Amino acid sequence: MQSFEYLRPTTLTEVGAVLGKMGEARPLAGGMTLIPAMKLRIAAPTALVDLAGLPELAGIKSDGKTVTIGAMTKHADVAASPDVQRLIPALAALAGGIGDAQVRNQGTLGGSVANNDPSGCYPAAVLGLGATVVTNRRRIAADSFFTGMFETALEPGEIVTAVAFPVPSAATYEKFRSPASRYALAGVFVAKTASGVRVAVTGAAPCVFRASAIEAILNEKFSAETLASLRFPADGLNSDLHGDAQYRAQLVGVLAKRAVAKLT
Amino acid sequence: VSEKLSIPAENIEIVFGDTDKVQFGLGTYGSRSLAVGGSALVKATDKVIAKGKKIAAHMLEAADTDIEFADGVFSVAGTDRSKSFAEVALSAHFPVDYPLEILEPGLEEQAFYDPVNFTFPCGAHIAEVEIDPETGVVELLSYVCVDDIGTVINPMIVDGQITGGVVQGVGQALYEDCVYDPESGQLLSGSFMDYCMPRADHVPKVSVETHITKCTHNPLGSKGCGELGTIGSPATVINAVVDALSHLGVNHIDMPASPHRVWRVINEAGGAARPAQ
């Protein structure tokens, strides 16, 4: 790890100012990805801007139609929240299945969403539920937030402050864990929302994406049987030592089918 | 040692793993620790008993050849005259009335043992697996093994060694893989994020039983144990996987039988796996 400055501002304005001023400064949330990356010298920020000094960034609010979760809320707290469990049980289950107990008690929603790991679980929920990412500057629809591998619509100096999840009529998340890392080799989030069925896929491609072909079939008829003959295309999917694109395509189809079966 | 001398196990101090303090030995390879080291222990203990008989003979005013040793007691055959192991040991270390001119004090002995032959442990291992035909995931449902390792000294260690070995073999059969990039030669599975070790939730409780046929050529009757698990389980688990896929014409699968590889084999064979029975 290389040396860096450590800052702990207490207001959002200060955070924005510090991040804008120092080119290579990075916000620090739970540190579950950034710190290991720094130890491996994949990342070498000149300063860490610790968001732990802003307790208002953590917490879960709900008005019955929307569940708004602060960016610094830990996975374990989302998993254990009675509101999330009642209104979006799929989201609570997803949070409870991330990493291991240590990661869940340290990693945060905002960190996961801003990092946009291709195998991350939260991006699937954010995109699958059609959530809105709230930043210190604006509100960004999920559909335009995740822009590429580890890339988002966030601009320099902009940080995620919360994510607003609309309550779906039903949703579920099916994940196929990589046997080694337990990250999603493929994960499929299926939600019945006010604007129709949304299906988000993580782990399979460089960036989380919506499986519009599956959505079209399910909007026609929401049943696992209609997906039985689906051959999900392997084009653009990842190939690595744990599975090639064909295998990931197979997993996406199987997970989608199993998710729908759970909801019907 | 406890059994041979009738001394409680808790009174025996084991000096373990310090090559500065223990006798010369070649190490623990080849599942040889007990079969070789244990045999040397038996020989050294026999020497202690033989010397103890000489000391007891002097104490009991009898001939060496008339002294018997049983249940931790030296006695003159056919009489009720006897000395305990502790009394003999005391005399050996405080030789007040002691035949110093013909017998060295002390009761320390050492022995070398070089095995005359290999030992031949054997066993039968059975694995039950279930395969998800859609994802290729192999689940190990149960694992039973019965091994003949000759005389068992510590059943708890045997259970631990065999269980640990079986799990290590399961890792080889299903999970562990060194993958190199063919272009650059870079090791791709370079961390535990990519190199999958078998974990507690990958394996059921391994059922370990022993069937004892004593080794005929060492004094303990013990055979090797340490490597039995790892030798048995890769073949057993892979055979179970191949058996589950045999109706598709599959008669071979490379290790590790990872989900991706198993799915590809099923897919290429063009069918679904046999339903669970």
XYZ file of C-alpha atoms in Angstrom, chain A residues 176 178-183 231 240-244 246-247 250-251 254-255 257-258, chain B residues 132 134-137 175 179 188-189 192-196 199 201-202 259-260 263-264:
42
model
C -25.098 -18.714 -8.799
C -18.549 -18.790 -7.994
C -17.390 -21.775 -5.911
C -14.175 -19.964 -4.941
C -14.990 -16.287 -4.390
C -18.752 -16.720 -3.839
C -19.307 -13.668 -6.000
C -31.720 -20.047 -25.243
C -13.031 -16.679 -17.636
C -11.574 -19.647 -15.796
C -14.855 -20.271 -13.945
C -17.066 -20.381 -16.990
C -17.214 -19.347 -20.613
C -22.003 -20.199 -23.188
C -22.047 -21.425 -19.603
C -27.017 -21.112 -19.649
C -26.878 -19.912 -16.030
C -31.709 -21.254 -15.570
C -31.625 -18.568 -12.873
C -36.526 -19.633 -14.832
C -35.949 -20.475 -11.169
C -27.753 -30.461 -11.067
C -28.877 -27.457 -15.549
C -25.853 -25.952 -13.820
C -23.415 -28.856 -13.558
C -23.056 -28.424 -9.796
C -12.671 -27.665 -6.832
C -5.225 -22.387 -14.418
C -4.959 -17.063 -13.376
C -6.039 -18.901 -10.241
C -8.313 -18.004 -3.074
C -10.815 -15.773 -4.869
C -10.144 -17.944 -7.928
C -8.496 -21.084 -6.543
C -11.266 -22.912 -4.767
C -14.817 -25.627 2.654
C -20.141 -26.455 3.585
C -18.812 -28.416 0.593
C -19.791 -26.891 -12.499
C -18.727 -25.485 -15.855
C -22.304 -28.902 -17.538
C -20.251 -28.955 -20.744
